[in-house]
Amino acid sequence: MLDITSDIADDGPSSRTAEPARDNDRVLLDAYSNAVIDVTERVGPAVVRVETGPKVRSARERGGLGSGIVISPDGLVLTNSHVVGSSKEIRLRDTEGFVTDAHVLGVDPDTDLALLRADGARDLRYASLGNSKSLRRGQLVVAIGNPLGFESTVTAGVVSALGRSIRSVSGRTIEDVIQTDAALNPGNSGGPLVSSASEVIGINTAIINGAQGICFAVASNTAQFVLSEIIRHGYVRRAYIGVAGQTAPIPRRHAVVAGVDNKMGALLAQIEPDSPAAKAGLLPGDVVIKLDGVEINGVDDLIRALDRDRIGRTLAMDVLRMGRLRAIDIHPVERRQVARQ
């Protein structure tokens, strides 16, 4: 039997509408590809490979490998503090294979960021830090780095979520973290997360082992703050009161008697001798519920409240002691910086 339906269908209106649809898909795909290509060409040359450890490796001495982003023509480089670690020997390799030594200007384990300066390198290709507050979920982002040692690798995805919090190696929480599904692997750490406007809006820092498409980057606004603090002081200034504690629930009867609304607080487990907390009269077992007018619903809230603006000031602190509300004045000091080994 002779089938002529295909010839008739080719001339029908449905076939004519299919062609424009395919053309539109092609245009959209080309626009997406062009956006990623443009970002790669503009920011890619500013991404460096960060190598740590001795140049000549031995069986007992192993080095590390990560990524970094040049943020100024005179050789300032942002990367992760866990990439740098305690290494004394650091080298930067650019996309053209040029290698230069670098030294650490400062590290901040609390945000997993480090600032390096390339030795003797000038007029480097660099990228600009953008405003991470302007990001929106679903926005296109590009990650550039050296995953698993494969240099200048580019992956693309979207901003999956904003305002996440993750735990840093120091135990503190890193606030305002960007979640993305752009593929990251070991070696991407310290590399840039870039917007379609070719602005660095995050520093890639972590992945969740066993999960697919859940990766995190420290927001560029956080990186800008850490950068300015390290340039000015050599480290990030934070307040210190000398306590160790944990987040704990507040018994309902204690909250009712004290007239407070907190369901959780920061339970103090240890007070360091001669610390601001000891001098203020704080005791193990006290539950902090407010500091300087800020409600404290756990240890993370207490840590977050102890920022540089509260150094050297006398602050009002509300604590629950044996179920009764007490007002205490405390005078935080600047936290001592732990020297790199």
PDB file of C-alpha atoms in Angstrom, residues 103 106 205 249:
ATOM      1  CA  HIS A 103      52.493  34.484  50.496  1.00  0.00           C
ATOM      2  CA  GLY A 106      45.678  36.656  56.235  1.00  0.00           C
ATOM      3  CA  THR A 205      33.866  26.386  49.448  1.00  0.00           C
ATOM      4  CA  PRO A 249      15.831  24.529  75.252  1.00  0.00           C
TER       5      PRO A 249
END
